[in-house]
Amino acid sequence: MADNYDRAKSLKSPGDAEVVAELRGRIAELESAVRNKEVALRGRIAELEYANEQLRRRGQGEGNHEVLPVVVAATVDLSRVDTSIVRHVTSFLASSRELLKLALTCKSFGWRQPTSTLNWSLVEEVARQAACSMATEEEMGCLPQYVRGTATWLSILHRYEHLLMFDVLLGGFIEHRNGDKTAVCATGGFFSYSVAVSSSYVMTSGAHYAEFLITGKPYIGIVRPMPGLDADAYHEGEFCFIGMARLQPDFLVQRSDDWGDGEVHACEYYKYDGGVNWTDWDDDRIDEEWEGRESRQSGDTVGMLLNLDEGTLTVCKNNRRLGVIKDGLSGPYCWYVCLGKHPTVTDAVSIKRGEAPCSIRTEQRQPNRIVL
């Protein structure tokens, strides 16, 4: 045994001692790190035990022997809450879309309750109050009547939020369609034109978007507000804002200071071939070309975005952007349409407010370019 030990000892090289020393040093470092971690962990445990003791003492002082508070879920019986209070709170919702979302949350809001004296749900009652309080008698006449199973108060409120009316008719060959002031159609002989104006909606700044559902070949555009124009003076003849020189003096006398220095007093988009006409009521520019010009078909929905911050009028067809038909616009404008009868089709248009498609809302200003 002693011989074997001495032989192994004699075989060790001088480098072995250095390796052993290095390993022992590394082991000492690791042991020191472990001890430090143990000290830090004990300290953290002590802190947590102290905090828990403080919570326990606080709970005992308040008569609660639980270390942590217990949250108990509660169910509120809305039938025991006065409906007038619920209606008042609900009335702060801003739109028919938000009311619809509320109606879908639970039956207590969206369904008629058997114990309620209302003939409809709480949400329907809020929608009824909102529509009746905001809409004028004239506007209410353009809205559908409430009929259970056919028209809800939510749908009536939604219609009101998107309501635009043709409240002024100029010329003897146009009428409201079925008494609905949001829709007009041509009457009378072939190629006899008349105009409908949404005069109560005057656009003076910002961006405004409207949608026109078209039949036939109407003209659609913007015109200066002229509240002093006597519609009765034109109820027997033909009427157009552009292309009728004999009427231009009547229009210019309506000029007011808020028109400013802008030269474009009327601008219209011709649905049939996509041309653009505009006038300063001294000279008419008929059928100007523009980038994006495209012909239309009966049944299309034409959208128009008037951006008075940038002075542009942009057209889209069936939610697809076509382009800017006019720039350099300033001052106030109203929407209008010009309709006529044709051998194969009679012009008709309905109008409503809408939300501009993303392709229009996010576009950068693109100046109108004349194509030579």
Short mmCIF file of C-alpha atoms in Angstrom, two decimals:
data_model
loop_
_atom_site.label_atom_id
_atom_site.label_comp_id
_atom_site.label_asym_id
_atom_site.label_seq_id
_atom_site.Cartn_x
_atom_site.Cartn_y
_atom_site.Cartn_z
CA MET A 1 0.00 0.00 0.00
CA ALA A 2 2.74 2.43 1.02
CA ASP A 3 4.70 1.55 -2.11
CA ASN A 4 1.71 2.29 -4.35
CA TYR A 5 1.10 5.65 -2.63
CA ASP A 6 4.70 6.71 -2.98
CA ARG A 7 4.70 5.65 -6.66
CA ALA A 8 1.56 7.67 -7.47
CA LYS A 9 2.90 10.67 -5.61
CA SER A 10 6.11 10.49 -7.55
CA LEU A 11 4.16 10.47 -10.89
CA LYS A 12 2.45 13.83 -10.24
CA SER A 13 3.72 16.61 -12.43
CA PRO A 14 4.50 20.09 -11.04
CA GLY A 15 1.37 21.51 -12.89
CA ASP A 16 -1.06 19.38 -10.92
CA ALA A 17 -0.60 21.41 -7.80
CA GLU A 18 -1.53 24.62 -9.62
CA VAL A 19 -4.73 23.08 -11.00
CA VAL A 20 -5.79 21.88 -7.58
CA ALA A 21 -5.15 25.30 -6.08
CA GLU A 22 -7.21 26.95 -8.80
CA LEU A 23 -10.12 24.57 -8.23
CA ARG A 24 -10.04 25.16 -4.50
CA GLY A 25 -10.15 28.90 -5.10
CA ARG A 26 -13.14 28.59 -7.40
CA ILE A 27 -14.95 26.41 -4.86
CA ALA A 28 -14.33 29.03 -2.21
CA GLU A 29 -15.80 31.75 -4.45
CA LEU A 30 -18.95 29.69 -5.13
CA GLU A 31 -19.39 28.92 -1.43
CA SER A 32 -19.11 32.64 -0.65
CA ALA A 33 -21.71 33.51 -3.32
CA VAL A 34 -24.10 30.89 -1.94
CA ARG A 35 -23.71 32.30 1.57
CA ASN A 36 -24.44 35.81 0.29
CA LYS A 37 -27.57 34.58 -1.50
CA GLU A 38 -28.72 32.86 1.68
CA VAL A 39 -28.23 36.05 3.66
CA ALA A 40 -30.20 38.09 1.08
CA LEU A 41 -33.00 35.51 1.00
CA ARG A 42 -33.26 35.46 4.79
CA GLY A 43 -33.48 39.24 4.75
CA ARG A 44 -36.30 39.21 2.15
CA ILE A 45 -38.17 36.57 4.15
CA ALA A 46 -37.87 38.73 7.23
CA GLU A 47 -39.28 41.72 5.34
CA LEU A 48 -42.26 39.72 4.10
CA GLU A 49 -42.94 38.29 7.56
CA TYR A 50 -42.87 41.81 8.99
CA ALA A 51 -45.27 43.11 6.32
CA ASN A 52 -47.62 40.18 6.93
CA GLU A 53 -47.57 40.84 10.65
CA GLN A 54 -48.47 44.49 10.02
CA LEU A 55 -51.45 43.43 7.88
CA ARG A 56 -52.57 40.97 10.55
CA ARG A 57 -52.44 43.59 13.27
CA ARG A 58 -54.29 46.11 11.10
CA GLY A 59 -56.99 43.55 10.36
CA GLN A 60 -57.38 42.70 14.05
CA GLY A 61 -57.63 46.40 14.91
CA GLU A 62 -60.51 46.81 12.39
CA GLY A 63 -62.32 43.72 13.59
CA ASN A 64 -61.32 41.69 10.55
CA HIS A 65 -59.29 38.58 11.40
CA GLU A 66 -58.49 37.75 7.81
CA VAL A 67 -54.95 38.58 6.70
CA LEU A 68 -56.08 39.78 3.25
CA PRO A 69 -59.45 41.30 2.24
CA VAL A 70 -61.92 39.01 0.51
CA VAL A 71 -63.79 40.32 -2.58
CA VAL A 72 -67.32 39.00 -2.87
CA ALA A 73 -68.99 39.16 -6.31
CA ALA A 74 -72.45 40.73 -6.26
CA THR A 75 -75.33 40.65 -8.75
CA VAL A 76 -77.40 43.78 -9.20
CA ASP A 77 -81.10 43.29 -9.87
CA LEU A 78 -81.78 46.08 -12.39
CA SER A 79 -85.52 45.60 -12.06
CA ARG A 80 -85.24 47.16 -8.61
CA VAL A 81 -83.54 50.29 -10.01
CA ASP A 82 -85.84 53.11 -11.04
CA THR A 83 -86.06 53.08 -14.84
CA SER A 84 -85.90 56.87 -15.03
CA ILE A 85 -82.46 56.75 -13.42
CA VAL A 86 -81.26 54.13 -15.88
CA ARG A 87 -82.65 56.15 -18.80
CA HIS A 88 -80.94 59.28 -17.55
CA VAL A 89 -77.57 57.53 -17.25
CA THR A 90 -77.99 55.86 -20.63
CA SER A 91 -78.82 59.18 -22.29
CA PHE A 92 -75.17 60.20 -21.97
CA LEU A 93 -74.24 57.68 -24.68
CA ALA A 94 -73.36 59.65 -27.76
CA SER A 95 -74.81 57.73 -30.69
CA SER A 96 -77.19 55.05 -31.89
CA ARG A 97 -74.20 52.75 -32.39
CA GLU A 98 -73.27 53.01 -28.69
CA LEU A 99 -76.89 52.43 -27.68
CA LEU A 100 -76.96 49.33 -29.86
CA LYS A 101 -73.85 48.00 -28.12
CA LEU A 102 -75.55 48.59 -24.77
CA ALA A 103 -78.67 46.79 -25.95
CA LEU A 104 -76.57 43.76 -26.83
CA THR A 105 -74.95 43.57 -23.38
CA CYS A 106 -77.98 42.21 -21.52
CA LYS A 107 -81.72 41.73 -21.79
CA SER A 108 -82.39 44.33 -19.10
CA PHE A 109 -81.36 47.04 -21.57
CA GLY A 110 -82.22 45.64 -24.97
CA TRP A 111 -85.46 43.71 -24.32
CA ARG A 112 -88.80 44.99 -23.19
CA GLN A 113 -89.29 44.01 -19.56
CA PRO A 114 -92.68 42.53 -18.61
CA THR A 115 -92.82 44.68 -15.48
CA SER A 116 -92.09 47.89 -17.42
CA THR A 117 -94.79 50.35 -18.46
CA LEU A 118 -92.87 51.10 -21.67
CA ASN A 119 -93.92 49.57 -24.96
CA TRP A 120 -90.25 49.05 -25.82
CA SER A 121 -86.90 48.47 -24.14
CA LEU A 122 -84.92 50.99 -22.10
CA VAL A 123 -82.50 51.52 -24.99
CA GLU A 124 -85.40 52.08 -27.38
CA GLU A 125 -86.84 54.68 -25.00
CA VAL A 126 -83.53 56.54 -24.83
CA ALA A 127 -83.31 56.46 -28.65
CA ARG A 128 -86.89 57.78 -28.89
CA GLN A 129 -86.16 60.64 -26.50
CA ALA A 130 -82.94 61.51 -28.34
CA ALA A 131 -84.58 61.56 -31.78
CA CYS A 132 -87.61 63.55 -30.64
CA SER A 133 -85.55 66.10 -28.71
CA MET A 134 -83.00 66.77 -31.46
CA ALA A 135 -84.99 66.52 -34.70
CA THR A 136 -87.14 69.41 -35.90
CA GLU A 137 -90.70 68.83 -37.10
CA GLU A 138 -89.48 69.03 -40.70
CA GLU A 139 -86.75 66.47 -40.02
CA MET A 140 -89.18 64.18 -38.23
CA GLY A 141 -91.32 64.29 -41.35
CA CYS A 142 -88.40 62.80 -43.32
CA LEU A 143 -87.81 59.99 -40.83
CA PRO A 144 -89.65 56.66 -40.88
CA GLN A 145 -92.51 56.21 -38.43
CA TYR A 146 -92.08 53.81 -35.53
CA VAL A 147 -93.85 50.55 -36.33
CA ARG A 148 -93.15 47.50 -34.18
CA GLY A 149 -91.41 44.87 -36.27
CA THR A 150 -90.66 47.32 -39.08
CA ALA A 151 -88.92 50.44 -37.78
CA THR A 152 -87.28 50.65 -34.34
CA TRP A 153 -86.43 53.85 -32.51
CA LEU A 154 -82.77 52.87 -32.79
CA SER A 155 -83.08 52.75 -36.58
CA ILE A 156 -84.92 56.09 -36.60
CA LEU A 157 -82.17 57.68 -34.49
CA HIS A 158 -79.50 56.21 -36.78
CA ARG A 159 -81.32 57.63 -39.81
CA TYR A 160 -81.48 61.05 -38.13
CA GLU A 161 -77.74 61.01 -37.43
CA HIS A 162 -77.15 60.58 -41.17
CA LEU A 163 -79.94 62.86 -42.36
CA LEU A 164 -79.48 65.41 -45.10
CA MET A 165 -82.50 66.98 -46.79
CA PHE A 166 -83.19 68.61 -50.10
CA ASP A 167 -85.19 71.40 -48.51
CA VAL A 168 -85.19 73.80 -51.50
CA LEU A 169 -86.45 72.84 -54.97
CA LEU A 170 -85.73 75.22 -57.86
CA GLY A 171 -87.47 74.80 -61.20
CA GLY A 172 -90.71 73.24 -62.34
CA PHE A 173 -89.51 69.73 -63.18
CA ILE A 174 -88.54 68.20 -59.86
CA GLU A 175 -90.27 66.81 -56.78
CA HIS A 176 -89.60 64.91 -53.58
CA ARG A 177 -89.95 61.17 -54.09
CA ASN A 178 -92.95 59.85 -52.15
CA GLY A 179 -92.80 62.88 -49.86
CA ASP A 180 -89.31 61.96 -48.63
CA LYS A 181 -87.19 65.12 -48.52
CA THR A 182 -83.96 63.11 -48.62
CA ALA A 183 -84.84 61.95 -52.16
CA VAL A 184 -85.83 63.79 -55.35
CA CYS A 185 -86.76 62.79 -58.89
CA ALA A 186 -87.22 64.60 -62.18
CA THR A 187 -90.65 65.29 -63.70
CA GLY A 188 -91.92 66.96 -66.85
CA GLY A 189 -90.56 66.89 -70.40
CA PHE A 190 -87.33 65.47 -71.73
CA PHE A 191 -84.11 67.40 -71.00
CA SER A 192 -85.85 69.95 -68.79
CA TYR A 193 -83.63 70.36 -65.77
CA SER A 194 -84.34 71.50 -62.21
CA VAL A 195 -82.32 71.66 -59.00
CA ALA A 196 -82.59 70.45 -55.39
CA VAL A 197 -80.43 72.09 -52.69
CA SER A 198 -79.59 71.00 -49.17
CA SER A 199 -79.64 74.64 -48.07
CA SER A 200 -80.01 74.00 -44.34
CA TYR A 201 -76.62 72.26 -44.23
CA VAL A 202 -74.09 75.02 -44.91
CA MET A 203 -70.44 73.93 -44.92
CA THR A 204 -68.02 76.69 -43.95
CA SER A 205 -64.92 74.85 -42.65
CA GLY A 206 -63.53 71.39 -42.03
CA ALA A 207 -64.28 68.21 -43.99
CA HIS A 208 -67.78 67.06 -45.00
CA TYR A 209 -68.77 63.81 -46.69
CA ALA A 210 -72.08 62.94 -48.34
CA GLU A 211 -73.29 59.94 -50.31
CA PHE A 212 -75.66 60.14 -53.29
CA LEU A 213 -77.52 57.06 -54.54
CA ILE A 214 -78.21 57.84 -58.18
CA THR A 215 -80.54 56.74 -60.92
CA GLY A 216 -80.06 58.07 -64.44
CA LYS A 217 -77.62 60.84 -65.36
CA PRO A 218 -77.79 63.57 -62.69
CA TYR A 219 -75.34 66.34 -61.91
CA ILE A 220 -74.06 66.40 -58.30
CA GLY A 221 -72.10 69.19 -56.69
CA ILE A 222 -71.70 72.19 -54.41
CA VAL A 223 -73.09 75.71 -54.63
CA ARG A 224 -72.98 78.90 -52.59
CA PRO A 225 -75.76 79.24 -49.99
CA MET A 226 -78.33 81.76 -51.25
CA PRO A 227 -81.08 82.05 -48.63
CA GLY A 228 -82.55 85.10 -50.36
CA LEU A 229 -83.24 83.27 -53.62
CA ASP A 230 -87.01 83.07 -54.16
CA ALA A 231 -87.81 79.50 -55.16
CA ASP A 232 -91.38 80.46 -56.15
CA ALA A 233 -90.00 82.67 -58.92
CA TYR A 234 -88.66 79.62 -60.76
CA HIS A 235 -91.30 76.97 -60.11
CA GLU A 236 -92.63 76.89 -63.67
CA GLY A 237 -89.47 76.87 -65.80
CA GLU A 238 -86.13 75.16 -66.21
CA PHE A 239 -83.39 75.89 -63.69
CA CYS A 240 -79.63 75.21 -63.52
CA PHE A 241 -76.77 76.85 -61.65
CA ILE A 242 -74.37 76.32 -64.57
CA GLY A 243 -75.07 76.92 -68.25
CA MET A 244 -78.01 79.33 -67.89
CA ALA A 245 -76.64 82.82 -68.50
CA ARG A 246 -80.01 84.52 -67.96
CA LEU A 247 -80.03 83.39 -64.31
CA GLN A 248 -76.48 84.42 -63.41
CA PRO A 249 -77.43 87.98 -62.35
CA ASP A 250 -79.97 86.49 -59.90
CA PHE A 251 -77.20 84.42 -58.34
CA LEU A 252 -74.61 87.17 -58.12
CA VAL A 253 -76.99 89.54 -56.35
CA GLN A 254 -77.10 86.99 -53.52
CA ARG A 255 -73.36 87.38 -52.92
CA SER A 256 -72.34 87.97 -49.31
CA ASP A 257 -69.05 88.89 -47.64
CA ASP A 258 -68.49 85.38 -46.34
CA TRP A 259 -68.06 84.13 -49.93
CA GLY A 260 -64.61 85.73 -49.77
CA ASP A 261 -62.38 85.94 -52.83
CA GLY A 262 -63.03 82.41 -54.09
CA GLU A 263 -63.92 82.14 -57.77
CA VAL A 264 -65.77 78.81 -57.68
CA HIS A 265 -69.42 79.53 -56.87
CA ALA A 266 -70.83 76.27 -58.18
CA CYS A 267 -69.11 73.04 -59.17
CA GLU A 268 -70.84 69.87 -60.38
CA TYR A 269 -69.84 66.37 -61.35
CA TYR A 270 -71.71 64.87 -64.31
CA LYS A 271 -72.44 61.28 -63.48
CA TYR A 272 -72.91 60.04 -67.06
CA ASP A 273 -69.37 60.57 -68.39
CA GLY A 274 -67.50 61.87 -65.34
CA GLY A 275 -67.06 65.42 -66.59
CA VAL A 276 -66.80 68.46 -64.29
CA ASN A 277 -68.48 71.85 -64.75
CA TRP A 278 -67.86 74.94 -62.63
CA THR A 279 -68.61 78.65 -62.74
CA ASP A 280 -67.91 82.02 -61.17
CA TRP A 281 -71.22 83.20 -62.70
CA ASP A 282 -69.39 85.33 -65.21
CA ASP A 283 -67.91 82.45 -67.20
CA ASP A 284 -68.79 78.76 -67.19
CA ARG A 285 -66.14 76.06 -67.54
CA ILE A 286 -67.93 73.08 -69.03
CA ASP A 287 -66.77 69.45 -68.98
CA GLU A 288 -63.25 69.91 -67.64
CA GLU A 289 -61.01 66.88 -67.68
CA TRP A 290 -59.45 65.63 -64.44
CA GLU A 291 -57.24 62.78 -63.36
CA GLY A 292 -59.43 59.84 -62.38
CA ARG A 293 -62.35 60.68 -64.68
CA GLU A 294 -64.59 57.67 -65.14
CA SER A 295 -68.09 57.09 -66.45
CA ARG A 296 -70.91 55.93 -64.17
CA GLN A 297 -73.86 53.58 -64.23
CA SER A 298 -77.34 53.97 -62.86
CA GLY A 299 -77.48 52.55 -59.35
CA ASP A 300 -73.98 53.68 -58.34
CA THR A 301 -73.34 55.38 -55.02
CA VAL A 302 -71.29 58.54 -55.49
CA GLY A 303 -69.46 59.93 -52.48
CA MET A 304 -68.22 63.50 -52.23
CA LEU A 305 -65.73 64.84 -49.70
CA LEU A 306 -65.56 68.63 -49.41
CA ASN A 307 -62.42 69.54 -47.47
CA LEU A 308 -62.49 73.27 -46.83
CA ASP A 309 -59.27 73.14 -44.80
CA GLU A 310 -57.47 72.10 -47.99
CA GLY A 311 -59.91 73.61 -50.50
CA THR A 312 -60.60 70.36 -52.38
CA LEU A 313 -63.59 68.41 -53.62
CA THR A 314 -62.92 64.67 -53.95
CA VAL A 315 -65.18 62.08 -55.61
CA CYS A 316 -65.45 58.35 -55.02
CA LYS A 317 -67.64 55.70 -56.61
CA ASN A 318 -69.00 52.79 -54.57
CA ASN A 319 -66.44 53.50 -51.80
CA ARG A 320 -63.56 53.65 -54.29
CA ARG A 321 -61.65 56.93 -54.57
CA LEU A 322 -61.51 58.43 -58.05
CA GLY A 323 -59.72 61.72 -57.45
CA VAL A 324 -59.88 65.44 -56.75
CA ILE A 325 -62.21 67.14 -59.22
CA LYS A 326 -61.62 70.70 -57.99
CA ASP A 327 -59.21 72.58 -55.74
CA GLY A 328 -58.86 76.22 -54.72
CA LEU A 329 -62.23 76.17 -52.95
CA SER A 330 -63.00 78.60 -50.13
CA GLY A 331 -66.01 80.09 -48.42
CA PRO A 332 -69.37 78.42 -47.71
CA TYR A 333 -71.09 75.77 -49.82
CA CYS A 334 -74.19 73.53 -49.85
CA TRP A 335 -74.77 70.19 -51.56
CA TYR A 336 -77.06 70.19 -54.60
CA VAL A 337 -78.19 67.99 -57.50
CA CYS A 338 -79.50 68.86 -60.95
CA LEU A 339 -81.97 66.39 -62.52
CA GLY A 340 -83.71 65.89 -65.84
CA LYS A 341 -85.74 63.35 -67.79
CA HIS A 342 -84.22 61.39 -70.67
CA PRO A 343 -85.79 59.14 -73.31
CA THR A 344 -84.67 55.98 -71.55
CA VAL A 345 -84.35 56.98 -67.88
CA THR A 346 -85.54 59.56 -65.34
CA ASP A 347 -82.99 61.06 -62.98
CA ALA A 348 -83.43 60.45 -59.25
CA VAL A 349 -81.09 60.98 -56.30
CA SER A 350 -81.19 60.33 -52.55
CA ILE A 351 -78.70 61.91 -50.16
CA LYS A 352 -77.35 61.01 -46.75
CA ARG A 353 -74.44 61.84 -44.50
CA GLY A 354 -71.81 59.18 -44.25
CA GLU A 355 -68.30 58.33 -43.15
CA ALA A 356 -65.66 58.85 -45.80
CA PRO A 357 -63.83 55.68 -46.89
CA CYS A 358 -60.31 55.24 -45.54
CA SER A 359 -58.90 55.82 -49.03
CA ILE A 360 -60.28 59.37 -48.87
CA ARG A 361 -59.79 60.17 -45.18
CA THR A 362 -56.08 59.31 -45.17
CA GLU A 363 -55.14 60.74 -48.54
CA GLN A 364 -52.64 63.54 -48.90
CA ARG A 365 -53.80 66.56 -50.82
CA GLN A 366 -53.43 65.95 -54.56
CA PRO A 367 -53.96 69.06 -56.71
CA ASN A 368 -56.33 68.83 -59.63
CA ARG A 369 -54.48 68.36 -62.89
CA ILE A 370 -55.98 69.32 -66.22
CA VAL A 371 -55.44 66.68 -68.89
CA LEU A 372 -54.68 68.30 -72.25
#
